[in-house]
């Protein structure tokens, strides 16, 4: 098994349960870590710099973008959000599989720059379930929920960009599937060049030693 | 999950335990079936047509090859061996993941013609273990074993052609890894076009129905 971590991009409709899946995955397995985004919006009450976000200025953000230090970025109501490359890569080097919970546009940017990233789309078992989950949060009006559903219709068009499709029917099953999927990705030959070289060398030396 | 089966090509050095892995995989899980090869060599005592091999004439073989009805083929000491496309595809349509236990040259042919095939290479945990396993069979002279090891050195060069590398350290672990790997492959978006269309349609209809 290779030691370096993998980039895991996870997207899905609002309300599908991405956040819960990611939290549960990290609770169960040590080899995952969540990327911390940079943002130019001010911290909200209780938010911690370096944990919830890295809060930076528009100037810093702009510099990071120009210097290619953002893996992906997006603007939203006048504020900017992005994934800091150095932070993610440092943790990849430590062997962590780094989770980027981002939207379709960001996922496309990551795939373009880092084709080795593993892109997973999480879908609900059905639209009715999605609506129930959104309403179940109890934080949004019915109008907001309807808007999110309309958005899901649009986002669904981008599913084929992703490598894998998971259906979040039952949380624990979905988490296990995601974990197994990452374990399998670690087994890819193109991520095990060193191991293959070791196998070749071991065989050669052994055969030579025998003669 | 898609319903059509996948082509699983499994290769590995002689003595690595491919046959045992495949047998155990099929014992544990119903969704696998082993491809039956065609051959022009005569049946040996106890061999059953349609189970061990399809025994055919050189003329038939040649016709199959010309008509593109072989997924891969090879010659060996004046006899021919090949994987019959129709047999494999019929079982794929039935939903079976079809196992092709073939050598590197055949794997290359399959990959060229059927890029959707999943290619897995099984390596031993070490050359010394490989030798032990070969000797442990008790069916070959030390010279034959040495020849197989020399062959392994050559075959090792082709490992990177495969998508996945499994190390057969402990049988049950290796079988589980192989099974999980296939389960993950079934989750690929490009194998779930129908499911994705269903998700889109369900969302659209639901949103339209709500308005």
Coordinates of N, CA, C and O in Angstrom, one line a residue, chain A residues 52-209:
Chain A
X52 N -12.3 26.0 11.4 CA -13.5 26.1 10.6 C -13.1 26.6 9.2 O -13.5 26.1 8.2
X53 N -12.3 27.7 9.2 CA -11.7 28.3 8.0 C -10.4 28.9 8.4 O -10.1 29.1 9.5
X54 N -9.6 29.2 7.3 CA -8.5 30.2 7.5 C -9.1 31.5 7.0 O -9.5 31.6 5.8
X55 N -9.3 32.5 7.9 CA -9.9 33.7 7.5 C -8.8 34.7 7.0 O -7.8 35.0 7.7
X56 N -8.9 35.0 5.8 CA -7.8 35.9 5.2 C -8.4 37.1 4.4 O -9.6 37.1 4.2
X57 N -7.5 38.0 4.1 CA -8.0 39.2 3.4 C -8.2 39.0 1.9 O -7.7 38.0 1.4
X58 N -8.9 39.9 1.3 CA -9.1 39.8 -0.2 C -7.7 39.8 -0.9 O -7.5 39.1 -1.9
X59 N -6.8 40.6 -0.4 CA -5.4 40.7 -1.0 C -4.7 39.4 -0.9 O -4.1 38.9 -1.8
X60 N -4.8 38.8 0.3 CA -4.1 37.5 0.5 C -4.7 36.5 -0.5 O -4.0 35.7 -1.1
X61 N -6.0 36.5 -0.5 CA -6.7 35.5 -1.4 C -6.3 35.7 -2.8 O -5.9 34.7 -3.5
X62 N -6.3 36.9 -3.3 CA -5.9 37.2 -4.6 C -4.5 36.8 -4.9 O -4.2 36.2 -6.0
X63 N -3.6 37.0 -4.0 CA -2.2 36.6 -4.1 C -2.1 35.0 -4.2 O -1.4 34.5 -5.1
X64 N -2.8 34.3 -3.4 CA -2.8 32.9 -3.4 C -3.3 32.4 -4.8 O -2.8 31.4 -5.3
X65 N -4.4 33.0 -5.2 CA -5.0 32.6 -6.5 C -3.9 32.8 -7.6 O -3.7 31.8 -8.4
X66 N -3.3 34.0 -7.7 CA -2.3 34.3 -8.7 C -1.1 33.4 -8.7 O -0.6 33.0 -9.7
X67 N -0.7 33.0 -7.5 CA 0.5 32.2 -7.3 C 0.2 30.7 -7.5 O 1.0 29.8 -7.2
X68 N -1.1 30.4 -7.8 CA -1.4 28.9 -8.0 C -1.5 28.2 -6.7 O -1.3 27.0 -6.6
X69 N -1.7 28.9 -5.6 CA -1.7 28.2 -4.3 C -3.1 27.8 -3.8 O -3.3 27.5 -2.7
X70 N -4.1 27.9 -4.8 CA -5.4 27.4 -4.5 C -5.8 26.2 -5.4 O -5.6 26.3 -6.6
X71 N -6.2 25.1 -4.8 CA -6.5 24.0 -5.6 C -7.8 24.2 -6.4 O -8.0 23.7 -7.5
X72 N -8.7 25.0 -5.8 CA -9.9 25.4 -6.5 C -10.4 26.6 -5.7 O -10.1 26.8 -4.5
X73 N -11.3 27.4 -6.3 CA -11.9 28.6 -5.6 C -13.2 29.0 -6.2 O -13.5 28.6 -7.4
X74 N -14.0 29.7 -5.5 CA -15.3 30.2 -6.0 C -15.6 31.5 -5.2 O -15.1 31.7 -4.1
X75 N -16.5 32.3 -5.9 CA -17.0 33.5 -5.3 C -18.5 33.2 -4.9 O -19.2 32.5 -5.6
X76 N -18.9 33.8 -3.8 CA -20.3 33.6 -3.4 C -20.7 34.9 -2.6 O -20.0 35.2 -1.6
X77 N -21.7 35.5 -3.1 CA -22.2 36.8 -2.6 C -21.0 37.7 -2.1 O -21.0 38.2 -1.0
X78 N -20.2 38.0 -3.1 CA -19.1 39.0 -2.8 C -17.9 38.5 -2.0 O -17.0 39.2 -1.8
X79 N -18.0 37.3 -1.5 CA -16.9 36.7 -0.7 C -16.2 35.6 -1.5 O -16.8 35.0 -2.4
X80 N -15.0 35.3 -1.1 CA -14.2 34.2 -1.8 C -13.9 33.1 -0.9 O -13.7 33.3 0.3
X81 N -13.9 31.9 -1.5 CA -13.7 30.7 -0.8 C -12.7 29.9 -1.6 O -12.8 29.9 -2.8
X82 N -11.8 29.2 -1.0 CA -10.8 28.4 -1.8 C -10.2 27.3 -0.9 O -10.3 27.3 0.3
X83 N -9.6 26.3 -1.6 CA -8.9 25.2 -1.0 C -7.4 25.4 -1.0 O -6.8 25.5 -2.1
X84 N -6.7 25.6 0.1 CA -5.3 26.0 0.1 C -4.4 24.7 -0.2 O -4.4 23.8 0.5
X85 N -3.7 24.8 -1.3 CA -2.9 23.7 -1.8 C -1.9 23.3 -0.8 O -1.7 22.1 -0.5
X86 N -1.1 24.2 -0.2 CA 0.0 23.8 0.7 C -0.5 23.0 1.9 O 0.1 22.0 2.3
X87 N -1.6 23.5 2.5 CA -2.2 22.8 3.6 C -2.6 21.4 3.3 O -2.2 20.4 4.0
X88 N -3.3 21.2 2.2 CA -3.7 19.9 1.7 C -2.5 19.0 1.4 O -2.4 17.8 1.9
X89 N -1.5 19.5 0.7 CA -0.4 18.7 0.3 C 0.5 18.3 1.5 O 1.0 17.2 1.5
X90 N 0.6 19.2 2.5 CA 1.4 18.8 3.6 C 0.7 17.6 4.3 O 1.4 16.6 4.7
X91 N -0.6 17.6 4.4 CA -1.2 16.5 5.1 C -1.3 15.2 4.2 O -1.2 14.1 4.8
X92 N -1.3 15.4 2.9 CA -1.2 14.3 2.0 C 0.2 13.6 2.2 O 0.3 12.4 2.3
X93 N 1.2 14.4 2.4 CA 2.6 13.9 2.6 C 2.6 13.1 3.9 O 3.4 12.2 4.1
X94 N 1.8 13.6 4.9 CA 1.8 12.9 6.2 C 1.0 11.5 6.1 O 0.9 10.8 7.1
X95 N 0.4 11.3 4.9 CA -0.3 10.0 4.7 C -1.8 10.1 4.9 O -2.5 9.1 4.8
X96 N -2.3 11.3 5.1 CA -3.7 11.5 5.3 C -4.4 11.5 3.9 O -4.0 12.2 3.0
X97 N -5.6 10.8 3.8 CA -6.4 11.0 2.7 C -7.2 12.3 2.9 O -7.9 12.4 4.0
X98 N -7.0 13.3 2.1 CA -7.6 14.6 2.3 C -9.0 14.8 1.7 O -9.1 14.7 0.4
X99 N -10.0 15.1 2.5 CA -11.3 15.2 2.0 C -11.6 16.7 1.6 O -11.5 17.6 2.5
X100 N -12.0 16.9 0.4 CA -12.5 18.2 0.0 C -14.0 18.1 -0.3 O -14.4 17.5 -1.2
X101 N -14.7 18.7 0.6 CA -16.2 18.7 0.5 C -16.5 20.0 -0.3 O -16.7 21.0 0.3
X102 N -16.6 19.9 -1.6 CA -16.8 21.1 -2.4 C -17.9 20.9 -3.4 O -18.4 19.8 -3.6
X103 N -18.3 22.0 -4.1 CA -19.3 21.9 -5.1 C -18.8 21.5 -6.5 O -17.6 21.5 -6.7
X104 N -19.7 21.3 -7.4 CA -19.4 20.8 -8.7 C -18.3 21.7 -9.4 O -17.3 21.1 -9.9
X105 N -18.4 23.0 -9.4 CA -17.5 23.8 -10.1 C -16.1 23.6 -9.5 O -15.1 23.6 -10.2
X106 N -16.0 23.6 -8.2 CA -14.7 23.3 -7.5 C -14.1 22.0 -7.9 O -12.9 21.8 -8.1
X107 N -15.0 21.0 -7.9 CA -14.6 19.6 -8.2 C -14.0 19.6 -9.6 O -12.9 18.9 -9.9
X108 N -14.6 20.3 -10.6 CA -14.1 20.3 -11.9 C -12.7 20.9 -12.0 O -11.8 20.5 -12.7
X109 N -12.5 22.0 -11.2 CA -11.1 22.6 -11.1 C -10.1 21.7 -10.6 O -9.0 21.6 -11.1
X110 N -10.5 20.9 -9.5 CA -9.5 20.0 -8.9 C -9.2 18.9 -9.9 O -8.0 18.5 -10.1
X111 N -10.2 18.4 -10.5 CA -10.0 17.3 -11.5 C -9.0 17.7 -12.6 O -8.2 16.9 -13.1
X112 N -9.2 18.9 -13.1 CA -8.4 19.4 -14.1 C -6.9 19.6 -13.7 O -6.0 19.1 -14.4
X113 N -6.7 20.1 -12.5 CA -5.3 20.3 -12.0 C -4.7 19.0 -11.4 O -3.5 18.9 -11.4
X114 N -5.5 18.2 -10.8 CA -5.0 17.0 -10.1 C -5.8 15.8 -10.6 O -6.7 15.3 -9.8
X115 N -5.5 15.3 -11.8 CA -6.3 14.2 -12.3 C -6.3 12.9 -11.4 O -7.1 12.0 -11.6
X116 N -5.3 12.9 -10.5 CA -5.2 11.7 -9.6 C -6.3 11.8 -8.5 O -6.4 10.8 -7.8
X117 N -6.9 12.9 -8.3 CA -7.9 13.0 -7.3 C -9.1 12.0 -7.5 O -9.4 11.7 -8.7
X118 N -9.7 11.6 -6.4 CA -10.8 10.6 -6.5 C -12.1 11.5 -6.3 O -12.3 12.1 -5.2
X119 N -13.0 11.5 -7.3 CA -14.2 12.3 -7.2 C -15.4 11.4 -7.0 O -15.7 10.5 -7.8
X120 N -16.1 11.7 -5.9 CA -17.2 10.9 -5.5 C -18.5 11.8 -5.4 O -18.4 12.8 -4.7
X121 N -19.5 11.4 -6.0 CA -20.8 12.1 -5.9 C -21.8 11.3 -5.1 O -21.9 10.1 -5.3
X122 N -22.4 11.9 -4.1 CA -23.3 11.3 -3.2 C -24.7 11.7 -3.6 O -25.1 12.9 -3.7
X123 N -25.5 10.7 -4.0 CA -26.9 10.9 -4.3 C -27.9 10.4 -3.3 O -27.5 9.5 -2.5
X124 N -29.1 10.9 -3.2 CA -30.1 10.4 -2.2 C -30.8 9.2 -2.9 O -30.7 9.1 -4.1
X125 N -31.4 8.4 -2.1 CA -32.2 7.3 -2.7 C -33.4 7.8 -3.4 O -34.0 7.0 -4.2
X126 N -33.7 9.0 -3.3 CA -34.8 9.6 -4.1 C -35.1 11.0 -3.7 O -34.6 11.5 -2.7
X127 N -35.8 11.7 -4.6 CA -36.0 13.1 -4.4 C -36.9 13.4 -3.2 O -36.7 14.4 -2.5
X128 N -37.8 12.5 -3.0 CA -38.7 12.7 -1.8 C -37.9 12.6 -0.5 O -38.2 13.4 0.4
X129 N -37.0 11.7 -0.5 CA -36.2 11.6 0.7 C -35.3 12.8 0.9 O -35.1 13.3 2.0
X130 N -34.8 13.3 -0.2 CA -34.0 14.5 -0.1 C -34.8 15.7 0.5 O -34.3 16.4 1.3
X131 N -36.0 15.8 0.0 CA -36.8 16.9 0.5 C -37.1 16.7 2.0 O -37.0 17.7 2.8
X132 N -37.4 15.5 2.4 CA -37.6 15.2 3.8 C -36.4 15.6 4.7 O -36.6 16.2 5.7
X133 N -35.2 15.2 4.2 CA -34.0 15.5 4.9 C -33.8 17.0 5.0 O -33.4 17.5 6.1
X134 N -34.1 17.7 4.0 CA -33.9 19.2 4.0 C -34.9 19.8 5.0 O -34.5 20.7 5.7
X135 N -36.1 19.3 4.9 CA -37.1 19.9 5.9 C -36.8 19.4 7.3 O -37.0 20.2 8.2
X136 N -36.3 18.2 7.4 CA -35.9 17.7 8.7 C -34.9 18.5 9.5 O -34.8 18.5 10.7
X137 N -34.1 19.2 8.7 CA -33.1 20.0 9.4 C -33.7 21.1 10.2 O -33.2 21.6 11.2
X138 N -34.9 21.5 9.8 CA -35.7 22.5 10.5 C -35.1 23.9 10.5 O -35.5 24.8 11.3
X139 N -34.1 24.1 9.6 CA -33.5 25.4 9.6 C -33.9 26.3 8.4 O -33.5 27.5 8.3
X140 N -34.7 25.7 7.5 CA -35.0 26.5 6.3 C -36.5 26.5 6.0 O -37.2 25.5 6.3
X141 N -36.9 27.5 5.4 CA -38.3 27.7 5.0 C -38.6 26.7 3.8 O -37.7 26.3 3.1
X142 N -39.8 26.5 3.6 CA -40.2 25.6 2.5 C -39.8 26.2 1.1 O -39.3 25.4 0.2
X143 N -39.7 27.5 1.0 CA -39.3 28.2 -0.2 C -37.8 27.9 -0.4 O -37.3 27.6 -1.5
X144 N -37.0 28.0 0.7 CA -35.6 27.7 0.6 C -35.3 26.2 0.2 O -34.5 25.9 -0.6
X145 N -36.1 25.4 0.7 CA -36.0 23.9 0.4 C -36.3 23.7 -1.1 O -35.6 23.0 -1.8
X146 N -37.4 24.4 -1.6 CA -37.8 24.2 -3.0 C -36.6 24.7 -3.9 O -36.3 24.1 -4.9
X147 N -36.0 25.8 -3.4 CA -34.9 26.3 -4.2 C -33.7 25.3 -4.3 O -33.1 25.2 -5.3
X148 N -33.5 24.7 -3.2 CA -32.4 23.7 -3.1 C -32.7 22.5 -4.0 O -31.8 21.9 -4.6
X149 N -33.9 22.2 -4.1 CA -34.3 21.0 -5.0 C -34.1 21.4 -6.4 O -33.7 20.6 -7.2
X150 N -34.5 22.7 -6.8 CA -34.3 23.1 -8.1 C -32.8 23.1 -8.5 O -32.4 22.7 -9.6
X151 N -32.0 23.5 -7.5 CA -30.6 23.5 -7.7 C -30.1 22.1 -7.9 O -29.2 21.9 -8.7
X152 N -30.6 21.1 -7.2 CA -30.2 19.7 -7.3 C -30.5 19.2 -8.7 O -29.6 18.5 -9.3
X153 N -31.6 19.7 -9.3 CA -31.9 19.3 -10.7 C -30.7 19.7 -11.6 O -30.3 19.0 -12.5
X154 N -30.2 20.9 -11.4 CA -29.1 21.4 -12.2 C -27.8 20.7 -11.9 O -27.1 20.2 -12.8
X155 N -27.5 20.5 -10.6 CA -26.3 19.8 -10.2 C -26.2 18.4 -10.7 O -25.2 17.8 -11.0
X156 N -27.4 17.8 -10.8 CA -27.5 16.4 -11.3 C -26.8 16.2 -12.6 O -26.3 15.1 -13.0
X157 N -26.9 17.2 -13.4 CA -26.3 17.2 -14.8 C -24.8 16.9 -14.7 O -24.2 16.5 -15.7
X158 N -24.1 17.2 -13.6 CA -22.7 17.1 -13.5 C -22.2 15.8 -12.9 O -21.0 15.6 -12.8
X159 N -23.1 14.9 -12.6 CA -22.7 13.7 -11.9 C -21.7 12.9 -12.7 O -20.8 12.3 -12.1
X160 N -21.8 12.9 -14.0 CA -20.9 12.0 -14.8 C -19.4 12.5 -14.8 O -18.5 11.7 -15.2
X161 N -19.2 13.7 -14.3 CA -17.9 14.2 -14.1 C -17.1 13.4 -13.0 O -15.9 13.3 -13.1
X162 N -17.9 12.9 -12.1 CA -17.3 12.2 -11.0 C -16.9 10.8 -11.3 O -17.5 10.2 -12.3
X163 N -16.0 10.2 -10.6 CA -15.6 8.8 -10.9 C -16.6 7.8 -10.3 O -16.9 6.8 -10.9
X164 N -17.1 8.2 -9.1 CA -17.9 7.2 -8.4 C -19.2 7.8 -8.0 O -19.3 9.0 -7.7
X165 N -20.2 7.0 -7.9 CA -21.6 7.4 -7.5 C -21.9 6.6 -6.3 O -21.9 5.4 -6.4
X166 N -22.2 7.2 -5.2 CA -22.7 6.5 -4.0 C -24.1 7.0 -3.7 O -24.4 8.1 -3.9
X167 N -24.9 6.0 -3.3 CA -26.3 6.4 -2.9 C -26.4 6.3 -1.4 O -26.1 5.3 -0.8
X168 N -26.7 7.5 -0.8 CA -26.8 7.5 0.7 C -28.1 7.1 1.2 O -29.0 7.9 1.5
X169 N -28.3 5.8 1.2 CA -29.6 5.3 1.7 C -29.5 5.1 3.2 O -30.3 5.6 4.0
X170 N -28.5 4.4 3.6 CA -28.3 4.2 5.1 C -26.8 4.7 5.4 O -25.9 4.2 4.7
X171 N -26.7 5.5 6.4 CA -25.5 6.2 6.7 C -24.3 5.3 6.8 O -23.3 5.4 6.1
X172 N -24.4 4.3 7.7 CA -23.2 3.4 8.0 C -22.8 2.7 6.7 O -21.6 2.5 6.5
X173 N -23.7 2.2 5.9 CA -23.4 1.5 4.7 C -22.7 2.4 3.7 O -21.6 2.1 3.1
X174 N -23.1 3.6 3.6 CA -22.6 4.6 2.7 C -21.1 4.9 3.1 O -20.2 5.0 2.3
X175 N -20.9 5.1 4.4 CA -19.6 5.4 5.0 C -18.6 4.3 4.7 O -17.5 4.5 4.3
X176 N -19.1 3.0 4.9 CA -18.3 1.9 4.6 C -17.9 1.8 3.2 O -16.8 1.5 2.8
X177 N -18.9 2.0 2.3 CA -18.6 2.0 0.9 C -17.6 3.0 0.5 O -16.7 2.8 -0.3
X178 N -17.7 4.2 1.0 CA -16.7 5.3 0.7 C -15.3 4.9 1.2 O -14.4 5.0 0.5
X179 N -15.3 4.3 2.4 CA -14.0 3.9 2.9 C -13.3 2.8 2.0 O -12.2 2.8 1.7
X180 N -14.2 1.8 1.7 CA -13.7 0.7 0.8 C -13.2 1.2 -0.5 O -12.2 0.7 -1.1
X181 N -13.9 2.1 -1.0 CA -13.6 2.7 -2.3 C -12.2 3.4 -2.2 O -11.4 3.2 -3.1
X182 N -11.9 4.1 -1.1 CA -10.6 4.7 -1.0 C -9.5 3.7 -0.8 O -8.4 3.8 -1.3
X183 N -9.9 2.6 -0.1 CA -8.9 1.5 0.1 C -8.5 0.9 -1.3 O -7.4 0.6 -1.5
X184 N -9.5 0.7 -2.1 CA -9.3 0.2 -3.4 C -8.4 1.2 -4.3 O -7.5 0.7 -5.0
X185 N -8.8 2.4 -4.2 CA -8.0 3.4 -4.9 C -6.5 3.4 -4.6 O -5.6 3.6 -5.4
X186 N -6.2 3.1 -3.3 CA -4.8 2.9 -2.9 C -4.1 1.8 -3.5 O -2.9 1.7 -3.5
X187 N -4.9 0.8 -4.0 CA -4.3 -0.4 -4.6 C -4.0 -0.2 -6.1 O -3.5 -1.1 -6.7
X188 N -4.3 0.9 -6.6 CA -4.0 1.2 -8.1 C -2.5 1.1 -8.3 O -1.7 1.6 -7.6
X189 N -2.2 0.4 -9.4 CA -0.8 0.3 -9.8 C -0.1 1.6 -9.9 O 1.0 1.8 -9.4
X190 N -0.8 2.6 -10.5 CA -0.1 3.9 -10.7 C 0.1 4.7 -9.4 O 0.8 5.7 -9.3
X191 N -0.4 4.1 -8.3 CA -0.1 4.7 -7.0 C 0.8 3.8 -6.2 O 1.0 4.0 -5.0
X192 N 1.4 2.8 -6.8 CA 2.2 1.8 -6.1 C 3.5 1.5 -6.9 O 4.0 0.4 -6.9
X193 N 4.0 2.6 -7.5 CA 5.2 2.4 -8.3 C 6.4 1.9 -7.5 O 7.1 1.0 -7.9
X194 N 6.5 2.4 -6.3 CA 7.6 2.0 -5.4 C 7.5 0.5 -5.0 O 8.5 -0.2 -5.1
X195 N 6.3 0.1 -4.6 CA 6.0 -1.2 -4.3 C 6.4 -2.2 -5.5 O 7.0 -3.2 -5.3
X196 N 6.0 -1.8 -6.7 CA 6.3 -2.6 -7.8 C 7.8 -2.7 -8.1 O 8.2 -3.8 -8.4
X197 N 8.5 -1.6 -7.9 CA 9.9 -1.7 -8.0 C 10.5 -2.6 -7.0 O 11.4 -3.4 -7.3
X198 N 10.0 -2.6 -5.8 CA 10.5 -3.4 -4.7 C 10.3 -4.9 -5.1 O 11.1 -5.7 -4.8
X199 N 9.1 -5.2 -5.6 CA 8.8 -6.6 -6.0 C 9.7 -7.1 -7.1 O 10.3 -8.2 -7.0
X200 N 10.0 -6.2 -8.1 CA 10.9 -6.6 -9.1 C 12.3 -6.8 -8.6 O 12.9 -7.8 -9.0
X201 N 12.8 -5.9 -7.8 CA 14.1 -6.0 -7.2 C 14.3 -7.2 -6.4 O 15.3 -8.0 -6.5
X202 N 13.3 -7.5 -5.6 CA 13.3 -8.7 -4.7 C 13.4 -10.0 -5.5 O 14.2 -10.8 -5.2
X203 N 12.6 -10.0 -6.6 CA 12.6 -11.2 -7.5 C 14.0 -11.4 -8.1 O 14.5 -12.5 -8.1
X204 N 14.5 -10.3 -8.7 CA 15.8 -10.3 -9.4 C 16.9 -10.8 -8.4 O 17.7 -11.7 -8.8
X205 N 16.9 -10.1 -7.3 CA 18.0 -10.5 -6.3 C 17.9 -11.9 -5.9 O 18.9 -12.6 -5.8
X206 N 16.7 -12.4 -5.6 CA 16.4 -13.7 -5.2 C 16.9 -14.7 -6.2 O 17.6 -15.7 -5.9
X207 N 16.5 -14.5 -7.5 CA 16.8 -15.4 -8.5 C 18.4 -15.4 -8.8 O 19.0 -16.5 -9.0
X208 N 19.0 -14.2 -8.7 CA 20.4 -14.2 -8.9 C 21.1 -14.9 -7.7 O 22.1 -15.6 -8.0
X209 N 20.6 -14.7 -6.5 CA 21.2 -15.3 -5.4 C 21.1 -16.9 -5.4 O 22.0 -17.6 -4.9

